[in-house]
Amino acid sequence: QVQLVESGGGLVQAGGSLRLSCVASGLTFSSYHMGWFRQAPEKEREFVAAISWGGGATDSADSVQGRFTIARDNAKNTVYLQMNSLKPEDTAIYYCAAVQRRSDWYPRLPIRYDYWGQGTQVTVSS
């Protein structure tokens, strides 16, 4: 059974930092690209960042470029999202997701992901 478990969310003041972690089990982690998405109340789920199976390629949304960094440790079956200079508009539930490595990769499309975690709440106060 595949499980993705996020942690590291919380309440932080604007300008602060958080590091999210997502630990995967039940799959061969190094065979999966990983992504982070977020969903704010009454908004659609949106892409945040993604990283390829080996970490050699990354992608991130324009809204977080220069502030958020995605990384992975295949030995620990873990993907991270380092979030700096947080803004109130970053408030959302953050989800990690996994998609099996294939010839094509569409990191920004939620529908292309195979597995999802339960999410972790990030709240940024002004």
Coordinates of N, CA and C in Angstrom, one line a residue:
Q1 N 0.8 -1.2 0.0 CA 0.0 0.0 0.0 C 0.9 1.2 0.0
V2 N 0.6 2.1 -1.0 CA 1.4 3.3 -1.1 C 0.9 4.4 -0.1
Q3 N 1.9 5.0 0.6 CA 1.5 6.1 1.5 C 2.5 7.2 1.3
L4 N 1.9 8.4 1.3 CA 2.7 9.6 1.3 C 2.3 10.4 2.5
V5 N 3.2 10.7 3.4 CA 2.9 11.4 4.7 C 3.7 12.7 4.8
E6 N 2.9 13.8 4.7 CA 3.5 15.1 4.8 C 3.6 15.6 6.3
S7 N 4.6 16.4 6.6 CA 4.8 17.0 7.9 C 5.5 18.3 7.7
G8 N 5.5 19.1 8.8 CA 6.3 20.3 8.8 C 5.5 21.6 8.7
G9 N 4.2 21.4 8.5 CA 3.3 22.6 8.4 C 3.1 23.2 9.7
G10 N 2.5 24.4 9.7 CA 2.3 25.1 10.9 C 1.9 26.6 10.7
L11 N 2.0 27.3 11.8 CA 1.7 28.8 11.7 C 3.0 29.5 11.8
V12 N 3.1 30.5 10.9 CA 4.4 31.3 10.8 C 4.0 32.7 10.4
Q13 N 4.8 33.6 10.9 CA 4.6 35.0 10.5 C 5.1 35.3 9.1
A14 N 4.6 36.3 8.4 CA 5.0 36.6 7.1 C 6.5 36.9 7.2
G15 N 7.2 36.5 6.2 CA 8.7 36.6 6.1 C 9.4 35.4 6.7
G16 N 8.7 34.6 7.4 CA 9.3 33.4 8.0 C 9.5 32.2 7.1
S17 N 10.0 31.1 7.6 CA 10.3 30.0 6.8 C 9.7 28.7 7.5
L18 N 9.5 27.7 6.6 CA 9.1 26.4 7.0 C 9.7 25.4 6.1
R19 N 9.9 24.2 6.5 CA 10.4 23.1 5.6 C 9.4 22.0 5.8
L20 N 8.8 21.7 4.7 CA 7.9 20.5 4.6 C 8.6 19.3 4.2
S21 N 8.2 18.2 4.7 CA 8.7 16.9 4.4 C 7.6 16.0 3.9
C22 N 7.9 15.0 3.1 CA 6.9 14.0 2.6 C 7.7 12.7 2.5
V23 N 7.3 11.8 3.4 CA 7.9 10.5 3.4 C 7.0 9.5 2.6
A24 N 7.6 8.8 1.7 CA 6.9 7.8 0.9 C 7.2 6.4 1.3
S25 N 6.2 5.5 1.2 CA 6.4 4.1 1.5 C 5.5 3.3 0.6
G26 N 5.9 2.1 0.4 CA 5.1 1.2 -0.5 C 5.3 1.3 -2.0
L27 N 6.3 2.1 -2.3 CA 6.7 2.2 -3.7 C 8.2 2.3 -3.8
T28 N 8.7 2.2 -5.0 CA 10.2 2.4 -5.3 C 10.4 3.9 -5.5
F29 N 10.8 4.6 -4.5 CA 10.8 6.0 -4.5 C 11.6 6.6 -5.7
S30 N 12.7 6.0 -6.0 CA 13.6 6.5 -7.0 C 13.0 6.3 -8.4
S31 N 11.9 5.6 -8.5 CA 11.2 5.5 -9.8 C 10.1 6.5 -10.0
Y32 N 10.0 7.4 -9.1 CA 8.9 8.3 -9.1 C 9.4 9.8 -9.1
H33 N 8.7 10.6 -10.0 CA 8.9 12.0 -9.9 C 7.9 12.5 -8.8
M34 N 8.3 13.6 -8.1 CA 7.5 14.0 -7.0 C 7.1 15.5 -7.2
G35 N 6.0 15.8 -6.6 CA 5.5 17.2 -6.8 C 4.8 17.7 -5.5
W36 N 4.8 19.0 -5.3 CA 4.1 19.6 -4.2 C 3.0 20.5 -4.9
F37 N 1.8 20.4 -4.3 CA 0.7 21.2 -4.7 C 0.1 21.9 -3.5
R38 N -0.7 22.8 -3.6 CA -1.4 23.5 -2.5 C -2.8 23.8 -2.9
Q39 N -3.7 23.9 -1.9 CA -5.0 24.3 -2.1 C -5.5 25.2 -0.9
A40 N -5.9 26.4 -1.3 CA -6.4 27.4 -0.3 C -7.9 27.2 -0.3
P41 N -8.6 27.7 0.8 CA -10.0 27.6 0.8 C -10.7 28.2 -0.4
E42 N -11.6 27.5 -0.9 CA -12.5 27.9 -2.1 C -11.6 28.2 -3.3
K43 N -10.5 27.6 -3.4 CA -9.7 27.7 -4.6 C -9.3 26.3 -5.1
E44 N -8.9 26.3 -6.4 CA -8.5 25.0 -6.9 C -7.1 24.6 -6.5
R45 N -6.8 23.3 -6.5 CA -5.5 22.9 -6.2 C -4.5 23.4 -7.3
E46 N -3.4 24.0 -6.8 CA -2.4 24.5 -7.7 C -1.0 24.0 -7.5
F47 N -0.3 23.9 -8.6 CA 1.1 23.4 -8.6 C 2.0 24.4 -7.9
V48 N 2.9 23.8 -7.1 CA 3.9 24.6 -6.4 C 5.3 24.3 -7.0
A49 N 5.7 23.0 -6.9 CA 7.0 22.6 -7.4 C 7.1 21.1 -7.6
A50 N 8.0 20.7 -8.4 CA 8.2 19.3 -8.7 C 9.7 19.0 -9.0
I51 N 10.0 17.7 -8.8 CA 11.4 17.3 -8.9 C 11.4 15.9 -9.6
S52 N 12.3 15.7 -10.5 CA 12.4 14.5 -11.2 C 12.9 13.3 -10.3
W53 N 12.8 12.1 -10.8 CA 13.1 10.9 -10.0 C 14.5 11.0 -9.4
G54 N 15.5 11.5 -10.2 CA 16.8 11.5 -9.7 C 17.3 12.9 -9.1
G55 N 16.4 13.9 -9.2 CA 16.7 15.2 -8.7 C 17.3 16.1 -9.7
G56 N 17.5 15.6 -10.9 CA 18.3 16.4 -11.9 C 17.5 17.5 -12.5
A57 N 16.2 17.4 -12.4 CA 15.3 18.5 -13.0 C 14.3 18.9 -12.0
T58 N 14.0 20.2 -11.9 CA 13.0 20.7 -11.1 C 12.2 21.7 -11.8
D59 N 11.0 22.0 -11.3 CA 10.1 23.0 -11.9 C 9.4 23.6 -10.7
S60 N 9.1 24.9 -10.8 CA 8.3 25.6 -9.8 C 7.5 26.7 -10.3
A61 N 6.4 26.9 -9.6 CA 5.5 28.0 -10.1 C 6.1 29.3 -10.0
D62 N 5.7 30.2 -10.9 CA 6.2 31.6 -10.9 C 6.1 32.3 -9.5
S63 N 4.9 32.0 -8.8 CA 4.6 32.6 -7.6 C 5.6 32.3 -6.5
V64 N 6.3 31.2 -6.6 CA 7.2 30.7 -5.5 C 8.7 30.7 -5.9
Q65 N 8.9 31.0 -7.2 CA 10.3 31.0 -7.6 C 11.2 32.0 -6.8
G66 N 12.3 31.6 -6.4 CA 13.2 32.4 -5.6 C 12.9 32.4 -4.1
R67 N 11.8 31.8 -3.8 CA 11.4 31.6 -2.3 C 11.4 30.2 -1.9
F68 N 10.9 29.3 -2.7 CA 10.7 27.9 -2.4 C 11.7 27.0 -3.1
T69 N 12.2 26.0 -2.5 CA 13.1 25.1 -3.1 C 12.7 23.6 -2.8
I70 N 12.6 22.8 -3.9 CA 12.3 21.4 -3.7 C 13.5 20.6 -3.8
A71 N 13.6 19.6 -3.0 CA 14.7 18.7 -3.0 C 14.3 17.3 -2.6
R72 N 15.1 16.3 -2.8 CA 14.7 14.9 -2.4 C 15.9 14.2 -2.0
D73 N 15.7 13.2 -1.1 CA 16.7 12.3 -0.7 C 16.2 10.9 -0.9
N74 N 16.7 10.2 -2.0 CA 16.1 8.9 -2.3 C 16.5 7.8 -1.3
A75 N 17.6 8.0 -0.6 CA 18.0 7.1 0.4 C 17.0 7.1 1.6
K76 N 16.3 8.2 1.8 CA 15.3 8.4 2.9 C 13.9 8.4 2.4
N77 N 13.7 8.1 1.1 CA 12.3 8.1 0.5 C 11.6 9.4 0.9
T78 N 12.3 10.5 0.8 CA 11.7 11.8 1.3 C 11.9 12.9 0.3
V79 N 10.9 13.7 0.1 CA 11.0 14.9 -0.7 C 10.7 16.1 0.3
Y80 N 11.4 17.2 0.0 CA 11.3 18.3 0.9 C 10.8 19.6 0.1
L81 N 10.2 20.5 0.8 CA 9.9 21.8 0.2 C 10.3 22.8 1.3
Q82 N 11.4 23.5 1.0 CA 11.9 24.6 1.8 C 11.2 25.9 1.4
M83 N 10.5 26.5 2.3 CA 9.8 27.7 2.0 C 10.3 28.9 2.8
N84 N 10.8 29.8 2.1 CA 11.3 31.0 2.7 C 10.5 32.3 2.3
S85 N 10.7 33.3 3.0 CA 10.0 34.6 2.7 C 8.5 34.4 2.5
L86 N 7.9 33.7 3.4 CA 6.5 33.3 3.3 C 5.6 34.5 3.3
K87 N 4.5 34.4 2.6 CA 3.5 35.5 2.5 C 2.2 35.0 2.9
P88 N 1.3 35.8 3.3 CA -0.1 35.4 3.7 C -0.7 34.6 2.6
E89 N -0.5 35.0 1.3 CA -1.1 34.3 0.2 C -0.6 32.9 0.0
D90 N 0.5 32.5 0.8 CA 1.0 31.1 0.7 C 0.1 30.2 1.6
T91 N -0.8 30.7 2.4 CA -1.6 30.0 3.3 C -2.4 29.0 2.5
A92 N -2.3 27.7 2.8 CA -3.0 26.6 2.1 C -2.7 25.3 2.8
I93 N -3.4 24.3 2.3 CA -3.0 22.9 2.6 C -2.0 22.5 1.5
Y94 N -0.9 22.0 1.9 CA 0.1 21.5 1.0 C 0.1 20.0 0.9
Y95 N 0.1 19.6 -0.3 CA 0.1 18.1 -0.6 C 1.3 17.7 -1.4
C96 N 1.8 16.5 -1.1 CA 2.8 16.0 -2.0 C 2.2 14.9 -2.8
A97 N 2.8 14.6 -4.0 CA 2.2 13.7 -4.9 C 3.3 13.0 -5.6
A98 N 3.0 11.8 -6.1 CA 4.0 11.0 -6.8 C 3.5 10.5 -8.2
V99 N 4.3 10.5 -9.2 CA 4.0 10.0 -10.5 C 5.1 9.1 -11.0
Q100 N 4.8 7.9 -11.4 CA 5.8 7.0 -11.9 C 6.5 7.5 -13.1
R101 N 7.8 7.3 -13.1 CA 8.6 7.8 -14.2 C 8.2 7.1 -15.5
R102 N 7.9 7.9 -16.5 CA 7.5 7.5 -17.8 C 8.3 8.3 -18.8
S103 N 8.0 8.1 -20.1 CA 8.8 8.8 -21.1 C 8.3 10.3 -21.1
D104 N 7.1 10.6 -20.7 CA 6.6 12.0 -20.7 C 6.4 12.3 -19.2
W105 N 6.5 13.6 -18.9 CA 6.4 14.1 -17.6 C 5.7 15.5 -17.6
Y106 N 4.6 15.6 -17.0 CA 3.8 16.8 -17.0 C 3.7 17.3 -15.5
P107 N 4.8 17.9 -15.0 CA 4.8 18.1 -13.5 C 3.8 19.0 -13.0
R108 N 3.2 19.9 -13.8 CA 2.2 20.8 -13.3 C 0.8 20.4 -13.3
L109 N 0.5 19.2 -13.8 CA -0.8 18.7 -14.0 C -1.2 17.7 -12.9
P110 N -2.1 18.1 -12.0 CA -2.4 17.2 -10.9 C -3.0 15.9 -11.4
I111 N -3.7 15.9 -12.5 CA -4.4 14.7 -12.9 C -3.3 13.6 -13.4
R112 N -2.1 14.0 -13.6 CA -1.1 13.1 -14.1 C -0.4 12.4 -12.9
Y113 N -0.7 12.7 -11.7 CA -0.1 12.1 -10.5 C -0.8 10.9 -10.1
D114 N -0.1 9.9 -9.6 CA -0.6 8.6 -9.3 C -1.1 8.5 -7.8
Y115 N -0.3 9.1 -7.0 CA -0.6 9.0 -5.5 C -0.5 10.4 -4.9
W116 N -1.3 10.6 -3.8 CA -1.3 11.8 -3.1 C -1.3 11.6 -1.6
G117 N -0.7 12.5 -0.9 CA -0.7 12.5 0.6 C -2.0 13.2 1.1
Q118 N -2.1 13.2 2.4 CA -3.3 13.8 3.1 C -3.1 15.3 3.2
G119 N -2.0 15.8 3.1 CA -1.8 17.3 3.2 C -1.3 17.7 4.6
T120 N -0.7 18.9 4.6 CA -0.3 19.5 5.9 C -0.6 21.0 5.7
Q121 N -1.2 21.6 6.8 CA -1.7 23.0 6.8 C -0.5 23.9 7.0
V122 N -0.4 24.9 6.2 CA 0.5 26.0 6.3 C -0.3 27.3 6.4
T123 N -0.1 28.0 7.5 CA -0.8 29.3 7.7 C 0.2 30.4 8.0
V124 N 0.1 31.4 7.1 CA 1.1 32.6 7.3 C 0.3 33.8 7.7
S125 N 0.7 34.3 8.8 CA 0.0 35.5 9.4 C 0.7 36.8 8.9
S126 N -0.1 37.8 8.8 CA 0.5 39.1 8.3 C 0.9 39.9 9.5

